[in-house]
């Protein structure tokens, strides 16, 4: 009888252990996290760090699988999948085809320094709240930001009075085919030309254009380091990617786990800004070593450029970014 009781007890313990394990397995949420940067990129590394932080802090209840390098499709496709709920999370560009107001993030003149960027992009500040508001009707929750770096001007010729927007810079600058960049460059005193991304190096080499607008320090060095002669750290814009969660995935999380996600997204945002600042310094040193003349400025010195860019915000409001949105931007970030 003792052996029988023992066997019954062991069976009961085994059954409850199996039930507990299967309950845990049923409770575990597995999310697919899409990225567009290459596998070895800092952004991808930070996505893995984010996944680890979530797994540790939720005691394994939430597991996140990272898919970098457009493995789950282009940023337009990923945004479509986020809206449907077939991709759970992403650090990929906004697909402004779903709402042209997402392009507000590329507006020149929002911040001029990394200290400003920390205030402007911390979740809960005006701009992140506005992005949350734009994402909501689509079923996309904008949780945080990846700020990859400030944007400047790479040139083969010296600029005339780079900080005076009233003076023609004496160069023809390549801009992306977007109003925010084209109008911004003109406001700063540049004559502009639109050239496909793939042709930029050759265009600088052959003199089709003299300068390039719209590149971060790291991108300018790695792509144009052999052809550019001057770098102007004008910080009039920045490389940006949102950290987004599908509303369908968000609803699967308990309020306690949602809080963990929010905290991790804040850490992710602030860490990206600190990393971007140190990357800028690193690549400007590499530029100098290569013989490229680097011009750095304080936020105060850059104020005339910022003011010139802010001066076109109303015009952008008439071109898809809406007067209401640009009025809010001006009141909150146009000082």
Coordinates of C-alpha atoms in Angstrom, one line a residue:
X1 CA 0.0 0.0 0.0
X2 CA 2.8 2.4 0.8
X3 CA 4.4 1.8 -2.6
X4 CA 0.9 2.2 -4.2
X5 CA 0.4 5.6 -2.4
X6 CA 3.9 6.7 -3.4
X7 CA 3.2 5.8 -7.0
X8 CA -0.1 7.7 -6.9
X9 CA 1.6 10.7 -5.4
X10 CA 4.4 10.6 -8.0
X11 CA 1.8 10.4 -10.8
X12 CA -0.1 13.3 -9.3
X13 CA 3.1 15.4 -9.1
X14 CA 4.1 14.4 -12.6
X15 CA 0.7 15.4 -14.0
X16 CA 0.7 18.7 -12.2
X17 CA 4.3 19.4 -13.4
X18 CA 3.2 18.6 -17.0
X19 CA 0.1 20.9 -16.6
X20 CA 2.3 23.7 -15.2
X21 CA 4.8 23.4 -18.0
X22 CA 2.1 23.4 -20.7
X23 CA 0.4 26.3 -19.0
X24 CA 3.7 28.2 -19.1
X25 CA 4.1 27.3 -22.8
X26 CA 0.5 28.4 -23.5
X27 CA 1.2 31.7 -21.6
X28 CA 4.4 32.5 -23.4
X29 CA 4.0 35.1 -26.1
X30 CA 6.4 34.9 -29.1
X31 CA 6.7 38.1 -31.2
X32 CA 8.3 38.7 -34.6
X33 CA 10.5 41.8 -34.6
X34 CA 11.3 43.2 -38.1
X35 CA 14.4 45.4 -38.9
X36 CA 15.7 47.0 -42.1
X37 CA 19.4 47.5 -41.1
X38 CA 22.1 44.9 -41.9
X39 CA 22.8 42.1 -39.4
X40 CA 26.0 43.7 -38.1
X41 CA 24.5 47.2 -37.8
X42 CA 24.3 48.9 -34.4
X43 CA 20.5 49.1 -34.7
X44 CA 20.2 45.4 -35.1
X45 CA 22.4 44.9 -32.1
X46 CA 20.1 47.2 -30.1
X47 CA 17.1 45.2 -31.3
X48 CA 18.6 42.0 -29.9
X49 CA 19.4 43.9 -26.6
X50 CA 15.7 45.1 -26.5
X51 CA 14.5 41.4 -27.0
X52 CA 16.9 40.2 -24.2
X53 CA 15.7 43.0 -21.8
X54 CA 12.0 42.0 -22.4
X55 CA 12.6 38.3 -22.0
X56 CA 14.5 38.8 -18.7
X57 CA 12.1 41.3 -17.2
X58 CA 9.0 39.3 -18.2
X59 CA 10.7 36.1 -16.8
X60 CA 10.4 34.5 -20.2
X61 CA 6.7 35.2 -20.6
X62 CA 7.5 37.2 -23.8
X63 CA 10.1 36.0 -26.3
X64 CA 11.0 38.2 -29.2
X65 CA 12.6 36.9 -32.4
X66 CA 14.6 39.5 -34.4
X67 CA 14.5 39.5 -38.2
X68 CA 17.0 42.1 -39.5
X69 CA 18.0 43.1 -43.1
X70 CA 14.5 43.3 -44.5
X71 CA 14.0 39.5 -44.0
X72 CA 10.3 40.1 -43.4
X73 CA 10.0 42.5 -46.4
X74 CA 10.5 46.1 -47.3
X75 CA 9.5 48.8 -44.8
X76 CA 6.3 49.4 -46.7
X77 CA 5.4 45.7 -46.6
X78 CA 6.3 45.5 -42.9
X79 CA 4.1 48.5 -42.0
X80 CA 1.2 46.8 -43.9
X81 CA 1.9 43.6 -41.9
X82 CA 2.0 45.6 -38.6
X83 CA -1.4 47.1 -39.4
X84 CA -2.7 43.6 -40.2
X85 CA -1.0 42.1 -37.1
X86 CA 1.0 39.5 -39.1
X87 CA 4.3 41.2 -38.0
X88 CA 4.3 42.1 -34.3
X89 CA 7.1 44.7 -34.0
X90 CA 9.5 46.7 -36.1
X91 CA 12.3 49.2 -36.3
X92 CA 11.7 50.2 -39.9
X93 CA 10.9 53.5 -41.6
X94 CA 7.4 54.9 -41.6
X95 CA 5.6 54.1 -44.8
X96 CA 4.1 57.6 -45.3
X97 CA 1.8 56.2 -48.0
X98 CA -0.5 55.2 -45.1
X99 CA -0.4 58.7 -43.7
X100 CA 1.8 61.5 -45.3
X101 CA 1.9 63.2 -41.9
X102 CA 4.5 60.6 -40.8
X103 CA 7.0 62.6 -42.9
X104 CA 6.9 65.3 -40.1
X105 CA 9.9 63.3 -38.6
X106 CA 12.1 64.4 -41.6
X107 CA 11.3 68.1 -41.2
X108 CA 14.5 70.1 -41.2
X109 CA 15.2 72.2 -38.1
X110 CA 13.6 70.1 -35.3
X111 CA 16.8 69.7 -33.2
X112 CA 20.3 71.0 -33.6
X113 CA 22.1 69.0 -30.9
X114 CA 22.0 65.6 -29.2
X115 CA 21.1 67.2 -25.8
X116 CA 18.0 68.6 -27.6
X117 CA 17.3 65.3 -29.2
X118 CA 17.1 63.6 -25.8
X119 CA 14.4 66.0 -24.7
X120 CA 12.5 65.9 -28.0
X121 CA 12.4 62.1 -28.4
X122 CA 11.9 60.8 -24.9
X123 CA 8.6 58.9 -25.0
X124 CA 5.9 61.2 -23.6
X125 CA 7.3 64.4 -25.1
X126 CA 5.2 66.3 -27.7
X127 CA 6.7 64.7 -30.9
X128 CA 6.6 61.1 -29.8
X129 CA 3.0 61.7 -28.5
X130 CA 2.1 63.1 -32.0
X131 CA 3.5 59.9 -33.7
X132 CA 1.5 57.7 -31.3
X133 CA -1.6 59.7 -32.3
X134 CA -0.9 59.2 -36.0
X135 CA -0.3 55.5 -35.6
X136 CA -3.4 54.7 -33.5
X137 CA -6.0 54.8 -36.3
X138 CA -3.9 52.4 -38.3
X139 CA -3.6 49.9 -35.4
X140 CA 0.1 50.7 -34.9
X141 CA 1.6 51.7 -31.5
X142 CA 4.7 53.9 -31.9
X143 CA 6.6 53.0 -28.7
X144 CA 10.0 54.6 -29.2
X145 CA 12.7 55.9 -31.6
X146 CA 16.0 54.9 -33.1
X147 CA 18.0 58.1 -33.8
X148 CA 20.9 57.0 -36.0
X149 CA 22.7 60.2 -36.3
X150 CA 22.6 63.9 -37.2
X151 CA 22.7 64.9 -40.9
X152 CA 25.2 67.3 -42.4
X153 CA 26.6 68.4 -45.8
X154 CA 29.4 66.4 -47.6
X155 CA 31.1 68.5 -50.2
X156 CA 33.9 68.5 -52.8
X157 CA 34.1 72.3 -52.5
X158 CA 34.2 74.7 -49.6
X159 CA 30.8 76.3 -48.8
X160 CA 30.4 80.1 -48.7
X161 CA 29.3 81.3 -45.2
X162 CA 27.8 77.9 -44.2
X163 CA 26.0 79.4 -41.2
X164 CA 24.4 82.3 -43.1
X165 CA 21.2 81.2 -44.9
X166 CA 21.0 84.5 -46.8
X167 CA 24.2 83.7 -48.8
X168 CA 24.3 81.4 -51.8
X169 CA 26.5 78.5 -50.8
X170 CA 28.2 78.4 -54.2
X171 CA 27.6 74.7 -54.7
X172 CA 25.0 72.5 -56.3
X173 CA 23.7 70.1 -53.7
X174 CA 22.0 66.7 -54.2
X175 CA 18.8 66.3 -52.2
X176 CA 16.3 63.5 -51.7
X177 CA 13.2 63.9 -53.8
X178 CA 11.1 65.1 -50.8
X179 CA 9.7 68.6 -50.1
X180 CA 11.1 68.5 -46.6
X181 CA 14.7 68.2 -47.9
X182 CA 14.4 70.3 -51.0
X183 CA 12.7 73.3 -49.4
X184 CA 15.0 72.9 -46.3
X185 CA 18.2 73.0 -48.5
X186 CA 17.0 76.1 -50.4
X187 CA 16.1 77.8 -47.2
X188 CA 19.7 77.3 -46.0
X189 CA 21.1 78.9 -49.2
X190 CA 21.7 75.9 -51.5
X191 CA 20.9 75.3 -55.1
X192 CA 19.5 71.8 -55.4
X193 CA 19.4 68.8 -57.8
X194 CA 17.7 65.4 -57.3
X195 CA 20.0 62.4 -58.2
X196 CA 19.2 58.8 -57.4
X197 CA 20.9 57.4 -54.3
X198 CA 22.9 54.9 -56.3
X199 CA 24.5 57.6 -58.5
X200 CA 25.6 60.0 -55.7
X201 CA 29.3 58.9 -55.6
X202 CA 29.8 59.1 -59.4
X203 CA 27.9 62.4 -59.5
X204 CA 30.3 64.0 -56.9
X205 CA 33.3 62.4 -58.7
X206 CA 32.3 63.8 -62.1
X207 CA 31.0 67.2 -60.9
X208 CA 27.3 66.6 -61.8
X209 CA 26.8 67.9 -58.2
X210 CA 29.3 69.4 -55.7
X211 CA 27.7 68.4 -52.4
X212 CA 25.2 66.0 -50.8
X213 CA 22.5 66.8 -48.3
X214 CA 20.7 64.1 -46.2
X215 CA 23.5 61.8 -45.0
X216 CA 24.6 61.0 -41.5
X217 CA 28.3 61.4 -40.5
X218 CA 28.8 57.6 -40.6
X219 CA 27.0 57.2 -44.0
X220 CA 28.9 60.1 -45.5
X221 CA 32.3 58.7 -44.4
X222 CA 31.6 55.1 -45.4
X223 CA 30.0 55.9 -48.8
X224 CA 31.7 59.1 -49.9
X225 CA 35.0 59.1 -47.9
X226 CA 37.2 58.8 -51.0
X227 CA 35.5 61.6 -52.9
X228 CA 34.4 64.3 -50.4
X229 CA 36.8 67.0 -49.2
X230 CA 34.6 68.8 -46.6
X231 CA 32.1 67.8 -43.9
X232 CA 29.8 70.4 -42.4
X233 CA 28.1 69.1 -39.2
X234 CA 25.0 71.3 -39.7
X235 CA 22.7 69.0 -37.8
X236 CA 19.6 70.3 -39.6
X237 CA 18.0 66.9 -39.6
X238 CA 18.7 63.3 -38.5
X239 CA 18.4 59.7 -39.6
X240 CA 15.4 58.3 -37.8
X241 CA 13.5 55.0 -37.5
X242 CA 10.4 54.4 -35.3
X243 CA 10.1 51.4 -32.9
X244 CA 6.6 50.2 -33.6
X245 CA 4.3 47.5 -32.1
X246 CA 1.2 46.1 -33.8
X247 CA -1.9 46.9 -31.8
X248 CA -2.9 43.2 -32.1
X249 CA 0.4 42.2 -30.4
X250 CA 0.1 45.0 -27.8
X251 CA -3.3 43.7 -26.7
X252 CA -1.8 40.3 -26.0
X253 CA 0.4 41.8 -23.3
X254 CA -0.8 42.3 -19.7
X255 CA -0.7 45.8 -18.3
X256 CA 2.4 44.9 -16.3
X257 CA 4.2 43.6 -19.4
X258 CA 3.1 46.7 -21.4
X259 CA 4.8 48.8 -18.7
X260 CA 8.0 46.7 -19.1
X261 CA 7.8 47.3 -22.9
X262 CA 7.4 51.1 -22.4
X263 CA 10.4 51.2 -20.1
X264 CA 12.5 49.2 -22.5
X265 CA 11.4 51.5 -25.4
X266 CA 12.5 54.5 -23.5
X267 CA 15.9 52.9 -22.8
X268 CA 16.2 52.0 -26.5
X269 CA 15.5 55.6 -27.5
X270 CA 18.0 57.2 -25.2
X271 CA 20.7 54.7 -25.8
X272 CA 20.3 55.2 -29.6
X273 CA 20.9 59.0 -29.1
X274 CA 24.0 58.5 -26.9
X275 CA 25.4 55.9 -29.4
X276 CA 24.7 58.2 -32.3
X277 CA 26.6 61.0 -30.7
X278 CA 29.7 58.9 -30.0
X279 CA 29.4 57.4 -33.6
X280 CA 29.4 61.0 -35.0
X281 CA 32.6 61.8 -33.0
X282 CA 34.3 58.6 -34.2
X283 CA 33.5 59.2 -37.9
X284 CA 34.5 62.9 -37.8
X285 CA 37.9 61.8 -36.4
X286 CA 38.2 59.2 -39.2
X287 CA 37.3 62.0 -41.7
X288 CA 40.1 64.2 -40.3
X289 CA 42.6 61.3 -40.5
X290 CA 41.7 60.9 -44.2
X291 CA 42.4 64.6 -44.8
X292 CA 38.7 65.7 -45.0
X293 CA 38.2 69.2 -43.5
X294 CA 35.5 68.9 -40.7
X295 CA 33.5 71.8 -39.5
X296 CA 31.7 71.4 -36.1
X297 CA 29.3 73.9 -34.6
X298 CA 27.5 74.6 -31.3
X299 CA 23.6 74.6 -31.2
X300 CA 23.8 78.4 -30.7
X301 CA 26.0 78.8 -33.9
X302 CA 23.5 76.7 -35.8
X303 CA 20.5 78.8 -34.8
X304 CA 20.3 80.8 -38.1
X305 CA 20.1 77.6 -40.0
X306 CA 17.4 76.2 -37.7
X307 CA 15.4 79.4 -38.0
X308 CA 15.7 79.3 -41.8
X309 CA 14.3 75.7 -41.8
X310 CA 11.5 76.6 -39.3
X311 CA 10.6 79.4 -41.8
X312 CA 9.4 76.8 -44.4
X313 CA 7.3 74.8 -42.0
X314 CA 4.1 76.6 -42.9
X315 CA 4.8 75.9 -46.6
X316 CA 5.2 72.2 -45.7
X317 CA 1.9 72.4 -43.9
X318 CA 0.3 73.1 -47.3
X319 CA 2.1 70.1 -48.9
X320 CA 0.7 67.1 -47.1
X321 CA 1.9 67.7 -43.5
X322 CA -1.3 69.7 -42.7
X323 CA -1.4 73.2 -41.2
X324 CA -2.6 71.8 -37.8
X325 CA 0.4 69.5 -37.5
X326 CA 3.0 72.2 -38.5
X327 CA 1.3 74.7 -36.2
X328 CA 1.8 72.3 -33.3
X329 CA 5.4 71.6 -34.4
X330 CA 6.1 75.4 -34.6
X331 CA 4.6 76.0 -31.1
X332 CA 6.4 73.1 -29.5
X333 CA 9.8 72.8 -31.3
X334 CA 10.2 75.9 -33.5
X335 CA 11.8 78.1 -30.8

